[in-house]
mmCIF file of C-alpha atoms in Angstrom:
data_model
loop_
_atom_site.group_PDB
_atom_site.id
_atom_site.type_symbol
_atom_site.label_atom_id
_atom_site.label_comp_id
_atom_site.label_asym_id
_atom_site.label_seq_id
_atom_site.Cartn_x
_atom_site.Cartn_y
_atom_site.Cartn_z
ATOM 1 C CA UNK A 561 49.357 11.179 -2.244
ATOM 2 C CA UNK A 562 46.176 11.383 -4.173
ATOM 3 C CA UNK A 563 47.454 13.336 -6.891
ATOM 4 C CA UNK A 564 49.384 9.873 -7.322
ATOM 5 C CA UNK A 565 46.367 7.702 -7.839
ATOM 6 C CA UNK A 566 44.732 6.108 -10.497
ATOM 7 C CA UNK A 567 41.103 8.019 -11.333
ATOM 8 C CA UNK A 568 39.076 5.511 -12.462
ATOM 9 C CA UNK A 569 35.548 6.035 -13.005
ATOM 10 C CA UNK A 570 33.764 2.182 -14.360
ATOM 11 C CA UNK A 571 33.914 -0.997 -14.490
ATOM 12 C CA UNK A 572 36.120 -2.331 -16.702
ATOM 13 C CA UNK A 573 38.982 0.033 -16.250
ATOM 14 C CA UNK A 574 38.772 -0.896 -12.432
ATOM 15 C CA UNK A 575 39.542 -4.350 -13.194
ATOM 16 C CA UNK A 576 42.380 -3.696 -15.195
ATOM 17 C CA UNK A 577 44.047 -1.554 -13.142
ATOM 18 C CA UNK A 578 43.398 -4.380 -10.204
ATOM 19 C CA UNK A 579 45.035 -6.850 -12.010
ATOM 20 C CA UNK A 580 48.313 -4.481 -13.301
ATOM 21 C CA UNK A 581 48.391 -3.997 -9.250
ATOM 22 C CA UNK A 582 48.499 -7.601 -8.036
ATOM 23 C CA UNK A 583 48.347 -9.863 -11.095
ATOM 24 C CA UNK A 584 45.403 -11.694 -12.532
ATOM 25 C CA UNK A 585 44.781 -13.747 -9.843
ATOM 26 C CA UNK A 586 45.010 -11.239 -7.414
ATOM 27 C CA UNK A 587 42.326 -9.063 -9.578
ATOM 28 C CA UNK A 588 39.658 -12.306 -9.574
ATOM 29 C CA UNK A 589 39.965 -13.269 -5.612
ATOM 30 C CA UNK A 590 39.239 -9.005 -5.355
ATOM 31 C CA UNK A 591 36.197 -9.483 -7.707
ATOM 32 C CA UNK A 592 35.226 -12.228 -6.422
ATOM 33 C CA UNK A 593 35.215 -11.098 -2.996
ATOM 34 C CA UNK A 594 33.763 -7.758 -3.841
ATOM 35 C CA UNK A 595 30.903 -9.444 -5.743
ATOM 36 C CA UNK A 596 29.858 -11.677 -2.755
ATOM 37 C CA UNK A 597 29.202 -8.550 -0.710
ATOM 38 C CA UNK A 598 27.566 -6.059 -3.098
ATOM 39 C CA UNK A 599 24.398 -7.567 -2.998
ATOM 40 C CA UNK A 600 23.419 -10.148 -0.432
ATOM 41 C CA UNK A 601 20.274 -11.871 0.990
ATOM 42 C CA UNK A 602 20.473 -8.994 4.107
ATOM 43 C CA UNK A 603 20.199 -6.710 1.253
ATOM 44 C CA UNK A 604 16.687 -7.738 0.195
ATOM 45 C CA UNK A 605 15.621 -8.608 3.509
ATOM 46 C CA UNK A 606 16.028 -4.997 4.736
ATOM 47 C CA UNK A 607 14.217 -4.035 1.545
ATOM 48 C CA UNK A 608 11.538 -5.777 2.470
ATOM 49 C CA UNK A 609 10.911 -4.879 6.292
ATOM 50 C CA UNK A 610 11.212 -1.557 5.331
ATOM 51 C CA UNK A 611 7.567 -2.039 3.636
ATOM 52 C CA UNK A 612 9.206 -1.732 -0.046
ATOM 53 C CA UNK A 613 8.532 -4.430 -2.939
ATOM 54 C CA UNK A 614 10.714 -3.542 -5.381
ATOM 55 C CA UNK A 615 14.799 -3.379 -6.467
ATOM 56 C CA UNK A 616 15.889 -2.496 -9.644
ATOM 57 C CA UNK A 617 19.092 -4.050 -10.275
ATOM 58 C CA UNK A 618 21.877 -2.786 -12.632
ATOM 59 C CA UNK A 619 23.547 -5.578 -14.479
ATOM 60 C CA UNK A 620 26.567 -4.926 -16.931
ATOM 61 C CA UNK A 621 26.939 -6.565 -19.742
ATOM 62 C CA UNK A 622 30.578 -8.593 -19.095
ATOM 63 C CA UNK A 623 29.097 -10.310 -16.141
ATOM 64 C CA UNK A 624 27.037 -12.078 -18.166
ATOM 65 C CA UNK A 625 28.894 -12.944 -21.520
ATOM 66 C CA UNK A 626 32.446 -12.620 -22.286
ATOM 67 C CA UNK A 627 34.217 -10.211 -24.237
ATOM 68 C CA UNK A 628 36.852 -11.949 -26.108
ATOM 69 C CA UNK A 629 37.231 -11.371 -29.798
ATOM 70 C CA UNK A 630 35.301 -14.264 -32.303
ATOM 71 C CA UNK A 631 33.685 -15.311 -28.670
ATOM 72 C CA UNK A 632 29.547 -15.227 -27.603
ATOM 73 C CA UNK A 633 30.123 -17.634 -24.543
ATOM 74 C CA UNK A 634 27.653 -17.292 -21.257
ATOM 75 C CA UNK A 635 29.470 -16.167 -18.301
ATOM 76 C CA UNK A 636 27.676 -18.930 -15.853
ATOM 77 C CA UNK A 637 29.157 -17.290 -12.236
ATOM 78 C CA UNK A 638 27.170 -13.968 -13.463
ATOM 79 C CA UNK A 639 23.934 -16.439 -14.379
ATOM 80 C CA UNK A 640 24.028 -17.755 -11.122
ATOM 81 C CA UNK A 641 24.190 -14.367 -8.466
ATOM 82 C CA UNK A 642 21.161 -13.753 -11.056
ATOM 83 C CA UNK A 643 19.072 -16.676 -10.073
ATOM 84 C CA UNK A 644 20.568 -16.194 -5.779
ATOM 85 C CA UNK A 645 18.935 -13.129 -6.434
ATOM 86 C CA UNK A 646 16.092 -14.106 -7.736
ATOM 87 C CA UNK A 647 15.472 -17.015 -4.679
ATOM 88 C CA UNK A 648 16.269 -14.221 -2.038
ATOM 89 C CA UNK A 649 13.163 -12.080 -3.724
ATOM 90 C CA UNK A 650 11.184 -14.917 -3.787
ATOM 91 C CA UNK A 651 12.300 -15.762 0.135
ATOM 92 C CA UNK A 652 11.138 -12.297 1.040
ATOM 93 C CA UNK A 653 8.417 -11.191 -1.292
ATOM 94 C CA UNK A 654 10.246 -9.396 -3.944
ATOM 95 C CA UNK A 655 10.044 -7.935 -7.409
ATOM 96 C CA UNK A 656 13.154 -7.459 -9.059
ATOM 97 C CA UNK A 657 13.712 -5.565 -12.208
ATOM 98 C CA UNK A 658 16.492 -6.275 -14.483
ATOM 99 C CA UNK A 659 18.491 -3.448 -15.718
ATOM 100 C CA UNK A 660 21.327 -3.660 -18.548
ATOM 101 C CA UNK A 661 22.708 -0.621 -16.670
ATOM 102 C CA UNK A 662 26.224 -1.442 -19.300
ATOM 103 C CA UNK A 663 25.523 -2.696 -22.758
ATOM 104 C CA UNK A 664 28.047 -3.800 -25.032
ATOM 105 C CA UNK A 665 29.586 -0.423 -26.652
ATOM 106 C CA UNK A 666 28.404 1.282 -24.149
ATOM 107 C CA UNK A 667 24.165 2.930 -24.635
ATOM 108 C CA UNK A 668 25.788 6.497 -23.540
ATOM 109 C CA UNK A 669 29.482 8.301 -23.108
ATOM 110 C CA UNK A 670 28.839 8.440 -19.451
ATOM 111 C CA UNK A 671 31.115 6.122 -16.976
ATOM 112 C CA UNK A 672 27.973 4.088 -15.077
ATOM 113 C CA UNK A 673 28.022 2.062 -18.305
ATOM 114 C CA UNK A 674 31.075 0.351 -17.210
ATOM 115 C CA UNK A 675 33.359 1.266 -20.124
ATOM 116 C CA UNK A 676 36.649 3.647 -20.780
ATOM 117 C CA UNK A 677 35.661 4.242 -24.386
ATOM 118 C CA UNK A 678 31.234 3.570 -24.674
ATOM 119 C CA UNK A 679 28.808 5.700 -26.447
ATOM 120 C CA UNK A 680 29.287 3.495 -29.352
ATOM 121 C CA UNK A 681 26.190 0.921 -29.208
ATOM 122 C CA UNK A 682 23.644 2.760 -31.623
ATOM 123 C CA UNK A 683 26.136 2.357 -34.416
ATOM 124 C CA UNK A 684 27.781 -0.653 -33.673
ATOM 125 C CA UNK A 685 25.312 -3.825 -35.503
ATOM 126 C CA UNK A 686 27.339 -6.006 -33.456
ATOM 127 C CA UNK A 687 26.819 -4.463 -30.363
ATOM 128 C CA UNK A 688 23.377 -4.544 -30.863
ATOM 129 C CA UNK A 689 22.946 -7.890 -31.834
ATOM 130 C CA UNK A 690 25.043 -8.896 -28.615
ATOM 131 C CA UNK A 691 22.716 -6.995 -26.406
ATOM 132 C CA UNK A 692 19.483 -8.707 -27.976
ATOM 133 C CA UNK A 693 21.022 -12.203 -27.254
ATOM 134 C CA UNK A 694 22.021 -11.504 -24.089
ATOM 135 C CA UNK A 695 17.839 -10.182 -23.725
ATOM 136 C CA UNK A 696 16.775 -12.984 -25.264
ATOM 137 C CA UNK A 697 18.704 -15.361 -23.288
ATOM 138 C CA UNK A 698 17.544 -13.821 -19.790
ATOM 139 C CA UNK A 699 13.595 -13.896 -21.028
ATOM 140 C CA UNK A 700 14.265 -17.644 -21.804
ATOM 141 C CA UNK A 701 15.982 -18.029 -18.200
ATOM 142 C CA UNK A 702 13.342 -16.381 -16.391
ATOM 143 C CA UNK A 703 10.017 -16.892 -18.496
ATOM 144 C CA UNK A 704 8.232 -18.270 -15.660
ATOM 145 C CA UNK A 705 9.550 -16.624 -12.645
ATOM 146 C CA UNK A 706 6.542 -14.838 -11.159
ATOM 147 C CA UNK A 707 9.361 -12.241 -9.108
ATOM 148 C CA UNK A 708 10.803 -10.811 -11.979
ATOM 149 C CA UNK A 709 8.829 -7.438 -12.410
ATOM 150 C CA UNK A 710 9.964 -6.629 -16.032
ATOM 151 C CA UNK A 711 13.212 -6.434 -17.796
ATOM 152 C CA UNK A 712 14.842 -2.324 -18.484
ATOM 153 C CA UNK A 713 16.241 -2.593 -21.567
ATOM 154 C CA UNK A 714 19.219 -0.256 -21.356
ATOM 155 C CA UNK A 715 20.035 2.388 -18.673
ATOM 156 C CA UNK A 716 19.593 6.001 -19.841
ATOM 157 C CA UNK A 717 20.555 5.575 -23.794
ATOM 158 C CA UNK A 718 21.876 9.168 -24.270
ATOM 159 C CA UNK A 719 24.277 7.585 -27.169
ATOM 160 C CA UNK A 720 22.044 7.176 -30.158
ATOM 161 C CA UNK A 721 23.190 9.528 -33.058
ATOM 162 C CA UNK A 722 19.325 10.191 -34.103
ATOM 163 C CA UNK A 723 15.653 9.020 -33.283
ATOM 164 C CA UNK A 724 16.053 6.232 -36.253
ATOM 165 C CA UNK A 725 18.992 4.490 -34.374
ATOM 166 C CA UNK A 726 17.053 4.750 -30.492
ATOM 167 C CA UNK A 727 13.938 3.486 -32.432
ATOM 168 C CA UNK A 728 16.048 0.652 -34.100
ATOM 169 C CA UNK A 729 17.800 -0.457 -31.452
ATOM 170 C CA UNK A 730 15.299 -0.689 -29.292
ATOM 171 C CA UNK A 731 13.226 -2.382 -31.645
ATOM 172 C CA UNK A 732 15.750 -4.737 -31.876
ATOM 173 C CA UNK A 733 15.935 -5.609 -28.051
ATOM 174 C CA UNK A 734 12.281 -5.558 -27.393
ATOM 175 C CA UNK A 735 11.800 -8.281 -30.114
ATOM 176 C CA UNK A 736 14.562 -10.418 -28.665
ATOM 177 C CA UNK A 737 12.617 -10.687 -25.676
ATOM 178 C CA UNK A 738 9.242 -11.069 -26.687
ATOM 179 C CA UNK A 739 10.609 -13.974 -29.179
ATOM 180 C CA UNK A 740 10.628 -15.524 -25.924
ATOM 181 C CA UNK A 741 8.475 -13.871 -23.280
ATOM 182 C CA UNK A 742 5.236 -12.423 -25.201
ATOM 183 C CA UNK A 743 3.525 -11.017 -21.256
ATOM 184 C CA UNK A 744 6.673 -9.848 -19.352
ATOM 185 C CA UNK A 745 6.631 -5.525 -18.651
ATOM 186 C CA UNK A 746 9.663 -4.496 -21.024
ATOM 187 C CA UNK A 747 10.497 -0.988 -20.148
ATOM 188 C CA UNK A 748 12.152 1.778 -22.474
ATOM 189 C CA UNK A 749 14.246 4.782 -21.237
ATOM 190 C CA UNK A 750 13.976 8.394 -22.285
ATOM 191 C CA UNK A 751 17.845 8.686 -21.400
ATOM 192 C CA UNK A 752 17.068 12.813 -20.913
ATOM 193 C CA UNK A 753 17.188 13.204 -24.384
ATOM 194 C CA UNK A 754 14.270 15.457 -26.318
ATOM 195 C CA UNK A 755 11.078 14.379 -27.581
ATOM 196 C CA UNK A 756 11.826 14.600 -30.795
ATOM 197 C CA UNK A 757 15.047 11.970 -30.275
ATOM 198 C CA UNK A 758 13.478 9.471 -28.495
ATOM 199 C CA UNK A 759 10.415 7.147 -29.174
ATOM 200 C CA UNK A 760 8.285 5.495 -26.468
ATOM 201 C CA UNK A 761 6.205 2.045 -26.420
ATOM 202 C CA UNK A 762 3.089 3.203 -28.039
ATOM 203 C CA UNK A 763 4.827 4.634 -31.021
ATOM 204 C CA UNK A 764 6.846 1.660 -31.449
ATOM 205 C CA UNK A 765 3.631 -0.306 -30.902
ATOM 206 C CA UNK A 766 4.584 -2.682 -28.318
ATOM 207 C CA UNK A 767 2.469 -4.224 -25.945
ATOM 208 C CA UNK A 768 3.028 -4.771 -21.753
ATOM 209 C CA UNK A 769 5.175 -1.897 -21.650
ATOM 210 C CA UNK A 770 6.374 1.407 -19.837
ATOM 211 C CA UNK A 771 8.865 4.169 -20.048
ATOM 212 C CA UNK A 772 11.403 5.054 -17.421
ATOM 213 C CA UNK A 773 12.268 8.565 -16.213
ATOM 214 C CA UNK A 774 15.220 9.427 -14.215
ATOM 215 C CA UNK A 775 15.541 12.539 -12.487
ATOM 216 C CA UNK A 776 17.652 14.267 -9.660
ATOM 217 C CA UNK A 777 15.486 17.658 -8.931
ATOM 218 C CA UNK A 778 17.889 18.198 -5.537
ATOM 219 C CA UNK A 779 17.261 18.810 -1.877
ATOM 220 C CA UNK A 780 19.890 18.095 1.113
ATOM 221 C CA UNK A 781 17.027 16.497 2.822
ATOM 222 C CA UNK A 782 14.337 14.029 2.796
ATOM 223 C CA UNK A 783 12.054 16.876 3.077
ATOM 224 C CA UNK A 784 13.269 19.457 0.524
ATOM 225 C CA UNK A 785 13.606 16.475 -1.734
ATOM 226 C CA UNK A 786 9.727 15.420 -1.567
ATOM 227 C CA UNK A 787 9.113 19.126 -2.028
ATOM 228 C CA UNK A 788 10.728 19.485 -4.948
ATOM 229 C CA UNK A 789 9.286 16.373 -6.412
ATOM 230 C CA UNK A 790 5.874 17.357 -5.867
ATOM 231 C CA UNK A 791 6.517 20.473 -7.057
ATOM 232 C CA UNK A 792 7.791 19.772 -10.339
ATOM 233 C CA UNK A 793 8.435 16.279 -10.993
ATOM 234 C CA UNK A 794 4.566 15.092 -11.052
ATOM 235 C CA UNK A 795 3.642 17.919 -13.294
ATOM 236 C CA UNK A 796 6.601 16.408 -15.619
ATOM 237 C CA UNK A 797 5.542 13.003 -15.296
ATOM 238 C CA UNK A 798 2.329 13.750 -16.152
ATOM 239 C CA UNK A 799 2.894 15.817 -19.002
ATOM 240 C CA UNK A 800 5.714 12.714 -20.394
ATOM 241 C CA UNK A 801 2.618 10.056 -19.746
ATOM 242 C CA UNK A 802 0.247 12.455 -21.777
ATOM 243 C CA UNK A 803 2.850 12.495 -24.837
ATOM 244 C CA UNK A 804 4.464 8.824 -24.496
ATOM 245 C CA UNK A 805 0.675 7.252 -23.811
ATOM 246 C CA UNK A 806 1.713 4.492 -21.980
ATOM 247 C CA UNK A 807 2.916 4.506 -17.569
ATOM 248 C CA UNK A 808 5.648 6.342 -16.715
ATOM 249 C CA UNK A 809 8.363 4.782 -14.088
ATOM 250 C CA UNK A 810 10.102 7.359 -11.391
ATOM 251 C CA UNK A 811 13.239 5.124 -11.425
ATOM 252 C CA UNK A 812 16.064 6.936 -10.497
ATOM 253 C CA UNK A 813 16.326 9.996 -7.813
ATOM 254 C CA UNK A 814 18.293 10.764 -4.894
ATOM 255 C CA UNK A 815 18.600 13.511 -1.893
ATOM 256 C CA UNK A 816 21.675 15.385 -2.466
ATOM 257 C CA UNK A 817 23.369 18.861 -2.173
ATOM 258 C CA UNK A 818 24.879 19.662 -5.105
ATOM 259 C CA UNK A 819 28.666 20.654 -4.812
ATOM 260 C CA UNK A 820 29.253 24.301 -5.772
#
């Protein structure tokens, strides 16, 4: 029976299939429904009695603006799980970080940016532009709100076609926000692509900022996984601090056995 199923791998393709299945309406009462649960208060209560301060939460692109063609209109249901969010980490002392884990075009080929068809943001103007108002818009929102710990500018970028179109692009979002937020932390990812591909905050000469690394180094338990962290990912981090010259953010790992 499986063989006879759908694969579907992000966001947007889910939807669609949703809706050939049981009809528009059908597909928003699912989203809707789905989107109530994903993150609740409980969420970032547990968080918090389990001693931690921080969540980092992905955010794609169509939940906040729409889509359509000749169309730049707010989405104002995705604005306002935003700002529940945001009075649930103020409710239970936490920091939230936003993260466009799905720009428009999609920032890399890979499915966790939410389209069939991405990897085409670097060289799409448009794209770009629709990011940085989307950016600027959310800096605006949340100038003053002392919870939000900085805003993660695109989720591991592994789609630009050189250094000159990361640098750009980046340059591009960054100055959306600080048009209107000139102190929030605006982070920048390395998006495990080379040295010479990528550019981090103190080249581009930006101020109040820090460079995410994601990294998966293994282990099938909490144990192994610490292990091999100390083991190699420090020295890593260390060495990407020394070359970037600005903090270096652990965002992403995992315990895991990889599947042979």
């Amino acid at each position: 029976w499986f063989d006879g199923e759908p694969w579907i791998y992000e966001e947007r393709s889910f939807w669609r299939w949703l809706e050939e299945r049981f009809g528009y309406a059908g597909m928003l009462d699912l989203r809707q429904a789905w989107r109530d649960h994903y993150i609740t208060e409980t969420d970032i209560e547990e968080v918090a009695a389990l001693g931690l301060n921080l969540v980092r939460v992905p955010v794609w692109y169509q939940v906040l603006e729409t889509d359509q063609e000749g169309e730049n209109a707010f989405v104002l249901e995705g604005w306002q799980r935003l700002d529940l969010l945001l009075t649930w980490a103020r409710r239970h002392g936490v920091y939230v970080m936003l993260d466009m884990h799905g720009a428009p075009g999609g920032q890399s080929p890979w499915w966790h940016q939410g389209l069939e068809n991405g990897g085409f943001f670097f060289e799409t103007p448009a794209c770009v532009d629709k990011a940085a108002r989307i950016w600027g818009a959310l800096a605006h929102y949340f100038k003053d709100e002392a919870h939000i710990a900085g805003f993660d500018l695109l989720n591991e970028p592994a789609g630009a076609p050189d250094k000159a179109s990361f640098c750009a692009a980046h340059q591009v979002l960054y100055d959306a926000v600080r048009a209107e937020d000139p102190a929030r932390i605006v982070i920048i990812e390395d998006g495990f692509m080379a040295p010479d591909a990528i550019c981090g905050p103190a080249e581009m000469g930006w101020t109040n900022a820090m460079m995410q690394y994601h990294d998966y180094p293994g282990g099938d338990t909490a144990e192994a996984l610490l292990a091999n962290v100390e083991g190699k990912e420090l020295d890593t981090i260390r060495l990407m601090e020394d070359r970037i010259g600005a903090p270096l953010f652990y965002g992403e790992f995992n315990v895991y056995q990889p599947v042979n």
